[in-house]
Coordinates of C-alpha atoms in Angstrom, one line a residue:
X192 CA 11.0 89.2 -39.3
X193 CA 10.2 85.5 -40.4
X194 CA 12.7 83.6 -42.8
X195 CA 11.0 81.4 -44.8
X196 CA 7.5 81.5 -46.8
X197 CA 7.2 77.7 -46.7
X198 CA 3.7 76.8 -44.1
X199 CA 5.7 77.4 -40.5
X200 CA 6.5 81.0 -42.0
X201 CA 3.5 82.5 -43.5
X202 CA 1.3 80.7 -40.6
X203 CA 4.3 82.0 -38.0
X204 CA 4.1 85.8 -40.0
X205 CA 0.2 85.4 -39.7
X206 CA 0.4 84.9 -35.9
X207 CA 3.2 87.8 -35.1
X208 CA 1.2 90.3 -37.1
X209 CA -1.4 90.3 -34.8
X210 CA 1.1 91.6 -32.3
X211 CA 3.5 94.0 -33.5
X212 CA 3.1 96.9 -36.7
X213 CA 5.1 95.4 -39.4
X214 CA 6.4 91.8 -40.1
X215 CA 8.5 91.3 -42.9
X216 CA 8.4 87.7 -44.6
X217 CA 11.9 87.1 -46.2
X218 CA 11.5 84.3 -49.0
X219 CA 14.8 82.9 -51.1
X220 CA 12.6 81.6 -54.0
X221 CA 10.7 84.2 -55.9
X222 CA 6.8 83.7 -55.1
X223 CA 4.2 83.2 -58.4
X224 CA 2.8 86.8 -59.4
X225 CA -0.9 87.1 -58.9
X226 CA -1.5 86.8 -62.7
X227 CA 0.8 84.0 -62.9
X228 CA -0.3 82.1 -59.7
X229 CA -2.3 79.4 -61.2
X230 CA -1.3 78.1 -64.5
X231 CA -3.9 76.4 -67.3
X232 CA -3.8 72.9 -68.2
X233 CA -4.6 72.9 -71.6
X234 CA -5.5 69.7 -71.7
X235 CA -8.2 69.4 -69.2
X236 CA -8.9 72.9 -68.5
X237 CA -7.9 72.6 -65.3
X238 CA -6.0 75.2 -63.2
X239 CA -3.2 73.9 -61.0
X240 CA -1.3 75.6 -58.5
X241 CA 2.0 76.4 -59.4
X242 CA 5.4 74.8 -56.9
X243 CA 8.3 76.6 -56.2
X244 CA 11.7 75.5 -57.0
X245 CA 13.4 75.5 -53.4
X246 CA 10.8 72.5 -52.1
X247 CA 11.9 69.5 -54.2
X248 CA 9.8 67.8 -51.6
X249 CA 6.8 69.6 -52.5
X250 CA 6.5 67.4 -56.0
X251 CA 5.9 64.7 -53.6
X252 CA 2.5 63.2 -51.3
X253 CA 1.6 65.2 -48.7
X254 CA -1.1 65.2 -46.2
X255 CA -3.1 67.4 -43.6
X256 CA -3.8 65.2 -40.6
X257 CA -7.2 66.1 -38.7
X258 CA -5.2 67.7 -35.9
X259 CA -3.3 69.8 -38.3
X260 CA -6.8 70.6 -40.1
X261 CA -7.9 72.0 -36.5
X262 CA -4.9 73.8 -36.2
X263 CA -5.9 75.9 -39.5
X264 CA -9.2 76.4 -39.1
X265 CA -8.3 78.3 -35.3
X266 CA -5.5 80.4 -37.1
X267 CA -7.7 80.9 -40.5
X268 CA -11.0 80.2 -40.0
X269 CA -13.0 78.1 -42.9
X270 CA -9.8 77.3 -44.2
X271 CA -10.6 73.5 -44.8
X272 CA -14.0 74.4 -46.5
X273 CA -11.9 76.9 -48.9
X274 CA -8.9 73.9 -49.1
X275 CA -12.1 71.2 -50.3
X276 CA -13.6 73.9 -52.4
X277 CA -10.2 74.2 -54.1
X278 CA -10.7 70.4 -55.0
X279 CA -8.1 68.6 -52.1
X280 CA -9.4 65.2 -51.5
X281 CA -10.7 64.6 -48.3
X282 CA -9.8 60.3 -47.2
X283 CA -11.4 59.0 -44.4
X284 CA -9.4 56.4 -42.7
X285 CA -9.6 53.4 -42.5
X286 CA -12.7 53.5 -44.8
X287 CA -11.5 55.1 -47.6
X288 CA -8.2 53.7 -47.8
X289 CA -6.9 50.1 -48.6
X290 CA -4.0 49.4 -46.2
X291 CA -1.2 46.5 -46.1
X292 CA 1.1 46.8 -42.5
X293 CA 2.5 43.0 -41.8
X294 CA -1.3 42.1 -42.5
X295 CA -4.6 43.5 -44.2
X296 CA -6.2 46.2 -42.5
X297 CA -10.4 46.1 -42.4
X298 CA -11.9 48.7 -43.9
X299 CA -13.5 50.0 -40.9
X300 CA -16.2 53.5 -40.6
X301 CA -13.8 56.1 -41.1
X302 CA -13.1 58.3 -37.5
X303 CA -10.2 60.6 -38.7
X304 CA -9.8 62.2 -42.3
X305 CA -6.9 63.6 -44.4
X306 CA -6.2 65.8 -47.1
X307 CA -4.4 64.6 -49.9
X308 CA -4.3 67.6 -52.4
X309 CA -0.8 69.2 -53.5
X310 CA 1.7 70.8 -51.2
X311 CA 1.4 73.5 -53.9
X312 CA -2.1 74.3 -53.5
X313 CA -2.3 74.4 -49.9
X314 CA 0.5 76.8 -49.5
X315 CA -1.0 78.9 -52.4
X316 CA -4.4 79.2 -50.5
X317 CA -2.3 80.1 -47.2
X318 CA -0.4 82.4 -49.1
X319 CA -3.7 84.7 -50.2
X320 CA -5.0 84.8 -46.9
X321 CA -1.7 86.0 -45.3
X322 CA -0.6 88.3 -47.9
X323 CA -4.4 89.9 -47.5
X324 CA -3.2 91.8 -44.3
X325 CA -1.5 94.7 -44.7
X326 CA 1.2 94.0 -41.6
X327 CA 2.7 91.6 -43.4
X328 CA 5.5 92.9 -46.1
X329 CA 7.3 90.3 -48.6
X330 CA 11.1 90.3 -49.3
X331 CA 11.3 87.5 -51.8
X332 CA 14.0 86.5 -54.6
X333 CA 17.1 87.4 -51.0
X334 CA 19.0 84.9 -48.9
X335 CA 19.3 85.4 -45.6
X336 CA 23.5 84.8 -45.1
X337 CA 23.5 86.1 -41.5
X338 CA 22.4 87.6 -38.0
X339 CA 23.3 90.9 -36.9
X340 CA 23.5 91.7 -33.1
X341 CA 25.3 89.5 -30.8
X342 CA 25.2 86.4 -28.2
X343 CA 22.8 88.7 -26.0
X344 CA 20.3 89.8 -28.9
X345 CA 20.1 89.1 -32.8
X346 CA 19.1 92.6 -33.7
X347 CA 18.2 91.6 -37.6
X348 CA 19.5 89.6 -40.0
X349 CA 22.3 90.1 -43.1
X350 CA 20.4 89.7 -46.9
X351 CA 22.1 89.1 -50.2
X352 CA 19.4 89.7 -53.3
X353 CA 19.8 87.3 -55.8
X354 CA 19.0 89.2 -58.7
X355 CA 22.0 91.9 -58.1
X356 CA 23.9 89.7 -55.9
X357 CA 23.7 92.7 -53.4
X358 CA 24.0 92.7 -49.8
X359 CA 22.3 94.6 -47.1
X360 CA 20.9 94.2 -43.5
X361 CA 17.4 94.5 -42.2
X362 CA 16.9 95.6 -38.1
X363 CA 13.9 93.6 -36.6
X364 CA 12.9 92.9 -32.7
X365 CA 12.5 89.6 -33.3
X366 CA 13.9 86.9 -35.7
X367 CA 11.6 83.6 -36.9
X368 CA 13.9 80.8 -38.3
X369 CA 11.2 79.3 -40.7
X370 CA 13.5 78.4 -43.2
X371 CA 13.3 74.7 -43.2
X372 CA 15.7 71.2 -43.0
X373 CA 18.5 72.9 -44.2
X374 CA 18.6 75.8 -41.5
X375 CA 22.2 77.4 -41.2
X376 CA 20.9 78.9 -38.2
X377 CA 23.8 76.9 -36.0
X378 CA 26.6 78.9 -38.0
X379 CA 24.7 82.1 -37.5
X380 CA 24.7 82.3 -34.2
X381 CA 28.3 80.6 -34.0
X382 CA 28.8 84.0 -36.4
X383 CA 27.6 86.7 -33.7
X384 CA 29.5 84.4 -30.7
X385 CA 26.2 82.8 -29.7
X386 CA 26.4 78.6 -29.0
X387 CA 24.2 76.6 -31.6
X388 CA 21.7 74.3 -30.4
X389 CA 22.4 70.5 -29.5
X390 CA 21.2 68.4 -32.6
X391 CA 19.6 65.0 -32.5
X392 CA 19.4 62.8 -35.2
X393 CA 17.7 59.3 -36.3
X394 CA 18.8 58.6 -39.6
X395 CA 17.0 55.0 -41.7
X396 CA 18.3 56.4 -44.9
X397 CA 14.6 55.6 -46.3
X398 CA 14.8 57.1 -49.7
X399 CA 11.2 57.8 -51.5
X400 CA 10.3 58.6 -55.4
X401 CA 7.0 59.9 -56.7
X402 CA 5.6 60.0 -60.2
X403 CA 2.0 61.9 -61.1
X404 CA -0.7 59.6 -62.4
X405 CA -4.2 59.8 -64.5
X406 CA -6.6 56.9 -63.0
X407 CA -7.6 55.8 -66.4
X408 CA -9.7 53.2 -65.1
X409 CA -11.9 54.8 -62.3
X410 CA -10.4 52.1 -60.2
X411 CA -9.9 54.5 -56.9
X412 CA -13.6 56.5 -56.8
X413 CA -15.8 57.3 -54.2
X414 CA -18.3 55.7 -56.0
X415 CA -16.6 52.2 -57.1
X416 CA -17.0 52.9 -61.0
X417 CA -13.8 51.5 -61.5
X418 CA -13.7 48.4 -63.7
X419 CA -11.1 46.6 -61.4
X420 CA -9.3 47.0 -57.9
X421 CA -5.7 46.7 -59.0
X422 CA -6.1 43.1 -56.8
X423 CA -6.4 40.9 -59.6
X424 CA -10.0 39.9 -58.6
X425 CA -11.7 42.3 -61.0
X426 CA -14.1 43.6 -57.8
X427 CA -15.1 47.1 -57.9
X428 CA -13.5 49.4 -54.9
X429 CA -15.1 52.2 -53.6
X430 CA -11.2 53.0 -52.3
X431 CA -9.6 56.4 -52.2
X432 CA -6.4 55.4 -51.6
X433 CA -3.8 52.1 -51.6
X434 CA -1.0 52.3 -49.0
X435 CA 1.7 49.6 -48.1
X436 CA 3.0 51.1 -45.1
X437 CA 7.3 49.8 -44.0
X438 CA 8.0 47.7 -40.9
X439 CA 11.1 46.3 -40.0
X440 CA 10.1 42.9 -41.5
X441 CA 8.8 44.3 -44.7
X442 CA 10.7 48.0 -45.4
X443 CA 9.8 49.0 -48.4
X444 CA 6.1 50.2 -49.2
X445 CA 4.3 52.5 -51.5
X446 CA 1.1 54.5 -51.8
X447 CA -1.1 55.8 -54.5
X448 CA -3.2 59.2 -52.5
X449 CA -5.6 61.0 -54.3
X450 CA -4.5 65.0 -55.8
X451 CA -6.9 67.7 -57.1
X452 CA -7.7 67.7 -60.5
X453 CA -8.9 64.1 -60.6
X454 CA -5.2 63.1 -60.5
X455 CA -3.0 60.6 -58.5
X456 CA 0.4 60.7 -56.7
X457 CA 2.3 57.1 -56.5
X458 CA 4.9 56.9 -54.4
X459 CA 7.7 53.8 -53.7
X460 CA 10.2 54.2 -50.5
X461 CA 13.4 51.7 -49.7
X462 CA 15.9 52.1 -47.1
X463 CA 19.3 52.6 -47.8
X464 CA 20.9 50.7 -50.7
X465 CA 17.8 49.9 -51.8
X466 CA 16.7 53.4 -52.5
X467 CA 13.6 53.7 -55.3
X468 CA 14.9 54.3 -59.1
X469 CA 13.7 57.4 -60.6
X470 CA 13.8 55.7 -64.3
X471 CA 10.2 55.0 -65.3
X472 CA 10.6 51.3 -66.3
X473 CA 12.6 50.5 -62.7
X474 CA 10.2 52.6 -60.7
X475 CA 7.0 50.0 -61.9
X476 CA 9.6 47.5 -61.5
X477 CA 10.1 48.2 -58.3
X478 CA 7.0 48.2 -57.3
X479 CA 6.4 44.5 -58.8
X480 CA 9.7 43.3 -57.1
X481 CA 9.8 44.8 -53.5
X482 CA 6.5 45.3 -52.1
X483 CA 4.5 42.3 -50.4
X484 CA 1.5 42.9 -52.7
X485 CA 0.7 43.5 -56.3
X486 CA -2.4 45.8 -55.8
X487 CA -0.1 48.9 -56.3
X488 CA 1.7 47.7 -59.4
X489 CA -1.0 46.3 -61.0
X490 CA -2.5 50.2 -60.6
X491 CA 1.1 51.2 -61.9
X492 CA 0.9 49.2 -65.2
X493 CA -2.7 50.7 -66.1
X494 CA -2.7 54.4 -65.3
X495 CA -1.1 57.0 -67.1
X496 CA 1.7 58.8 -66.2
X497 CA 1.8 62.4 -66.3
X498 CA 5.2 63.5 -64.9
X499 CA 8.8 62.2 -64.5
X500 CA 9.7 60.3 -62.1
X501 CA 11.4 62.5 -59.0
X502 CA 13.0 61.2 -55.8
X503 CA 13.8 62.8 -52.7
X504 CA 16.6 61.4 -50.0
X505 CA 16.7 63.4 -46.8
X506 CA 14.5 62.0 -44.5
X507 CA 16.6 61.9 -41.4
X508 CA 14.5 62.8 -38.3
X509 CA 16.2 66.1 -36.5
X510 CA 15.5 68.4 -33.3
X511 CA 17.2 70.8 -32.1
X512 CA 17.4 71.8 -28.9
X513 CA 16.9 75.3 -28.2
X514 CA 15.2 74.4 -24.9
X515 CA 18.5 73.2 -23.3
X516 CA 21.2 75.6 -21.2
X517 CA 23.2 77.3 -23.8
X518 CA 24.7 81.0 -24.7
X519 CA 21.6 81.9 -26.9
X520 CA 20.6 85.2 -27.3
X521 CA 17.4 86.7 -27.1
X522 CA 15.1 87.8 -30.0
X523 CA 15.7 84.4 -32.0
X524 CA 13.4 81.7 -32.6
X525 CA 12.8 78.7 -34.7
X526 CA 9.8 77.0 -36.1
X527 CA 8.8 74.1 -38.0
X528 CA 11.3 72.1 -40.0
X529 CA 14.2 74.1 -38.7
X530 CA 13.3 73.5 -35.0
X531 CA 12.1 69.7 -36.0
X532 CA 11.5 67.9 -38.7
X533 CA 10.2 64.0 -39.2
X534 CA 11.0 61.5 -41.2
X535 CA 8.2 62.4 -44.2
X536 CA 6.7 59.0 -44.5
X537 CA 4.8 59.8 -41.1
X538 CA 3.2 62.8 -42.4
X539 CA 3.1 64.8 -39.9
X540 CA 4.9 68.2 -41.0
X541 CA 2.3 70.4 -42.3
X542 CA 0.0 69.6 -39.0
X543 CA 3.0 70.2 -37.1
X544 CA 3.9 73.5 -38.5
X545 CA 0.1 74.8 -38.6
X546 CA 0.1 73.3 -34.7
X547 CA 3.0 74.7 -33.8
X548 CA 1.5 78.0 -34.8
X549 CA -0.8 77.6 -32.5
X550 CA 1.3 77.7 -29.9
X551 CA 3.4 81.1 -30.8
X552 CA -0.5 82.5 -30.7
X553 CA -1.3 81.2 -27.2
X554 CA 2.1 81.7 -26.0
X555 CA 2.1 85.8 -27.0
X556 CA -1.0 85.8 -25.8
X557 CA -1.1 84.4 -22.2
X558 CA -1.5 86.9 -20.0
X559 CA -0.2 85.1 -17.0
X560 CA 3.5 84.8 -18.3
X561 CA 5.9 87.3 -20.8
X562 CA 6.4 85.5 -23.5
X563 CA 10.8 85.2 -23.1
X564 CA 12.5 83.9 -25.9
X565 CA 13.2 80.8 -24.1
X566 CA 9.5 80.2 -22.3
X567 CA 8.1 80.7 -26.0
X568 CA 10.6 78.4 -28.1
X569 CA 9.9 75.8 -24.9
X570 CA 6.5 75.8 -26.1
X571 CA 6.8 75.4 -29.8
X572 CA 9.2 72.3 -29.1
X573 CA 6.6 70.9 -26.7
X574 CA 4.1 71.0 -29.4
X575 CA 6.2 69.2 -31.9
X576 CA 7.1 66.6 -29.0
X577 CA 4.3 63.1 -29.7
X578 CA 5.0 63.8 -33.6
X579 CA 9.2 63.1 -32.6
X580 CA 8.0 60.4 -30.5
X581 CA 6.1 59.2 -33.1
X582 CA 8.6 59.3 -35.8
X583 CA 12.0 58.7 -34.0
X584 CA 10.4 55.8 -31.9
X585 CA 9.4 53.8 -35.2
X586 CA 12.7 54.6 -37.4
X587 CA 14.5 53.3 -34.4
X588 CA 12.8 50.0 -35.1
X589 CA 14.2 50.0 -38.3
X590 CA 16.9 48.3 -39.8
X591 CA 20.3 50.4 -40.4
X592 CA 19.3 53.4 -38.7
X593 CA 21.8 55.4 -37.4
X594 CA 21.9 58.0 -34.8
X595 CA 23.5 59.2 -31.7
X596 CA 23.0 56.3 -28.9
X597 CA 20.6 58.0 -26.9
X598 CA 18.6 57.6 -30.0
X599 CA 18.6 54.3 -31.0
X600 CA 18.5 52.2 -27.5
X601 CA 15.3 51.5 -25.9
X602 CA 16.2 52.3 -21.7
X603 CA 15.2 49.1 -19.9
X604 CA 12.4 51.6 -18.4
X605 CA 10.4 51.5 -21.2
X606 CA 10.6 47.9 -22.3
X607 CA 6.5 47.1 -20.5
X608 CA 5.0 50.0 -22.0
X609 CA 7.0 48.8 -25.8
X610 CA 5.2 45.7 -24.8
X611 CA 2.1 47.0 -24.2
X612 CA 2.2 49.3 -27.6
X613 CA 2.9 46.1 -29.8
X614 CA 0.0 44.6 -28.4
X615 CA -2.0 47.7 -29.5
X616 CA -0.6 47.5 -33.2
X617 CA -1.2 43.8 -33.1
X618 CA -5.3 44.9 -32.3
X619 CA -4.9 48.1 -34.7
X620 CA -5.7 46.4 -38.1
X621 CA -8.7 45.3 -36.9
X622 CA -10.3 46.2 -33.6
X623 CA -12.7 49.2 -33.7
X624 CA -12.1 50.3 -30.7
X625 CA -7.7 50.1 -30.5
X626 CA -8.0 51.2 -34.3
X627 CA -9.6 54.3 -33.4
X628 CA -7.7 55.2 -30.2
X629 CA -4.3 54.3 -31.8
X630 CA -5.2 56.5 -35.3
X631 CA -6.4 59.7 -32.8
X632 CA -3.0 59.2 -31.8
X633 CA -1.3 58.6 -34.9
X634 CA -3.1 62.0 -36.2
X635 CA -1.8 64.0 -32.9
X636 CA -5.3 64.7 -32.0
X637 CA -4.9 62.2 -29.0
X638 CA -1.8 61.9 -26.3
X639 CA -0.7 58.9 -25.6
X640 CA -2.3 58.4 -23.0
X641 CA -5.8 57.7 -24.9
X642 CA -4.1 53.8 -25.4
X643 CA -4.9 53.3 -21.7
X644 CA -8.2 54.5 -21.6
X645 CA -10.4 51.7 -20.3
X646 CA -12.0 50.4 -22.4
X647 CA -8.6 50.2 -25.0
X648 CA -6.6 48.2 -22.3
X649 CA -9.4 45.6 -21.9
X650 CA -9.1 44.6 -26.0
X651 CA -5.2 45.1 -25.8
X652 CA -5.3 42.8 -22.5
X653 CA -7.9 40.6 -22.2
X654 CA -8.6 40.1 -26.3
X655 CA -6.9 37.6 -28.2
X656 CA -4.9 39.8 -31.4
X657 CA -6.9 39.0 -34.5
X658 CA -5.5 36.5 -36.5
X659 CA -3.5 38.2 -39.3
X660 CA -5.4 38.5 -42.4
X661 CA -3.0 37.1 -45.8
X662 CA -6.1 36.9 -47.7
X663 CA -6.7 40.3 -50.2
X664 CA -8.5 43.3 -48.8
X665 CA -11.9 44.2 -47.8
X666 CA -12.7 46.1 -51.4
X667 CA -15.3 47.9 -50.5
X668 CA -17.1 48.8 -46.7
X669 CA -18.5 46.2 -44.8
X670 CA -22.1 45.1 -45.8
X671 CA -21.6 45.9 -49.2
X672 CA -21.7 43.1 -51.5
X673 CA -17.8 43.6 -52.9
X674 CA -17.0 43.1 -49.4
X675 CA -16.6 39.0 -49.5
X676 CA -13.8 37.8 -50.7

């Protein structure tokens, strides 16, 4: 039984049916009928992927690093052919993308690609192909309100329907927490006398708001048949995408990231205090007032708007720790956002969730160990571990984060390598060679370790950092004649 239809659930629901006779997927939201699943635009003729109601995040950017890409292609194979065919933008990066972090970021031959198209669409695509297999049975429109069993073994879990605001229990061998951020799995298993999981927490209070655009101008096209860059130079750009990514210096930033239908997702983030507005006048404001660059609000001011503006607050980095000693019972595990979630400006959580995946496959499937509850949830937090290192060890950086203080001091330990790694993002803008180690990184395709390969510590160590570019962006890719400044 797998609570939660979000990504971690329908890929975890995917995995288990290859292993057991029936898996029932319980969902709180009530899933699009068939005949309802896409809905027309009438104005462009254009179908679109309906969202659901209990992800407010899902109105907002998301991306499918490479690694996560991988990760669904093993689990559903030609899934990122059928995900282009569907119309999701494919970036390459740094090509395709004009980047601002502390200094301008060359446009260098692209070594790792994303996937920029809705949150909606991809889940709908998942959704057909795991719904295809008979093994897997839907319980939508029910909330799950408890466990049943007891500190040795959850045995199934309590419903209550929404529609009749009945209540009735469901027996399963084993129990998939898929059900997001806000998991009550802690007072569950405080419910059937079972301890709840040690929870860490790094907390910026980054707030982010999103608004859906028309690029009236052509400005970000794969061809450059835009009239302008959004610079104030009037160059052509063969750009994709504009992103101003936060540091502790310059914390606010902003993106505009390609969607399907030949639409555009802005986004604005601030930390706490100096959280995005979600008026439409303030939100171009913003943009004009806080970020180091004018590139994204000059795009604001001549693109049309095609949605309100929505905003979205709880971006705390959490883990919880089923991995440590505890009275846990068997049969009970917990998957993507409700084992660990990021902070969302990182984008990692749809690659985690799809790798994690992964994992429950190879883990149920090794045939040197049985898969325990605890040797299994060991490995789905192992997966998930560079994309928390990731994301907690740059929040930490930044000002006003909060946490627990295990979480927000840097042990004296780890001060040469911290050294080390800010030389590497000092190279990262503009050296081929740190730029593509660090981004494998960045994407989870690499461990850390690929930094101190060679042929990366001679640039970090024996190279001089590039001087920081304040001059505006490499338009188009190096060669080309928009390329001078």
């Amino acid at each position: 039984m797998v609570i939660g239809g979000g990504l971690a659930g329908l890929l975890s629901a995917h995995v288990l049916a290859g292993h057991v006779g029936q898996v029932t997927l319980i969902e709180r939201d009530r899933f699009p009928k068939q005949e309802r699943e896409l809905k027309r635009d009438q104005e462009r003729g254009e179908e679109q992927a309906e969202g659901r109601p209990g992800v407010p995040q899902g109105r907002h950017p998301h991306i499918l690093l490479e690694s996560g890409q991988q990760a669904m292609d093993s689990l559903l194979p030609g899934f990122t052919e059928q995900l282009e065919a569907a119309g999701s933008p494919r970036v390459g990066l740094p090509a395709d993308m004009v980047q601002w972090q502390e200094r301008w970021f060359a446009r260098l031959p692209a070594t790792q690609s994303i996937f920029t198209g809705s949150r909606a669409q991809l889940e709908q695509l998942v959704r057909e192909r795991v719904f295809a297999n008979p093994a897997i049975r839907l319980v939508d429109g029910a909330d799950v309100v408890g466990l049943t069993g007891d500190a040795e073994r959850v045995r199934g879990v309590k419903l209550r329907e929404r529609d009749h605001n009945t209540r009735r229990e469901l027996a399963a061998d084993l129990v998939v927490d898929a059900s997001g951020r806000g998991s009550h799995a802690d007072r569950w298993l405080t419910d059937i006398g079972a301890e709840p999981p040690h929870e860490e927490r790094l907390d910026t209070g980054l707030a982010y708001a999103s608004r859906l655009y028309r690029d009236t101008r052509g400005e970000l096209t794969r061809n450059g048949a835009g009239s302008g860059t959004g610079t104030g130079n009037g160059r052509r750009t063969d750009a994709l995408a504009y992103y101003v990514f936060p540091t502790p210096t310059h914390p606010n930033g902003g993106g505009i990231l390609p969607v399907e239908g030949g639409r555009h997702l802005a986004i604005l983030f601030g930390l706490r205090g100096d959280e995005p507005p979600t008026e439409e006048k303030e939100f171009t404001q913003y943009a004009a007032t806080r970020l180091p660059h004018s590139f994204i609000h000059d795009w604001l001011t001549h693109s049309e708007p095609l949605s309100p503006v929505h905003g979205f607050r709880k971006t705390a980095n959490v883990r919880r720790r089923y991995d440590l000693p505890g009275r846990r019972p068997a049969g009970f595990l917990a998957v993507g956002d409700a084992l660990c979630t990021f902070n969302p400006i990182y984008g990692q959580g749809m690659a985690v969730a799809a790798m994690t995946a992964v994992a429950l496959r190879d883990a149920l499937a090794d045939p040197r160990r049985t898969p325990t509850t605890l040797r299994v949830q060991r490995a789905l937090l192992d997966t998930s571990r560079q994309a928390w290192e990731i994301s907690a060890g740059a929040d930490k950086t930044m000002p006003g984060a909060v946490g627990d203080e295990a979480m927000t001091r840097t042990p004296l330990a780890q001060r040469p390598a911290n050294w080390y790694l800010r030389r590497v993002q000092e190279h990262y803008a503009t050296e081929p060679t740190v730029a593509a180690a660090f981004r494998s990184v960045l994407d989870l395709s690499s461990p850390f370790t690929a930094l101190f390969a060679p042929k990366v510590a001679r640039a970090v160590l024996l190279r001089p950092a590039p001087p920081a570019r304040w001059t505006r962006p490499c338009i188009a890719l190096p060669g080309t004649e928009a390329a001078s400044e």
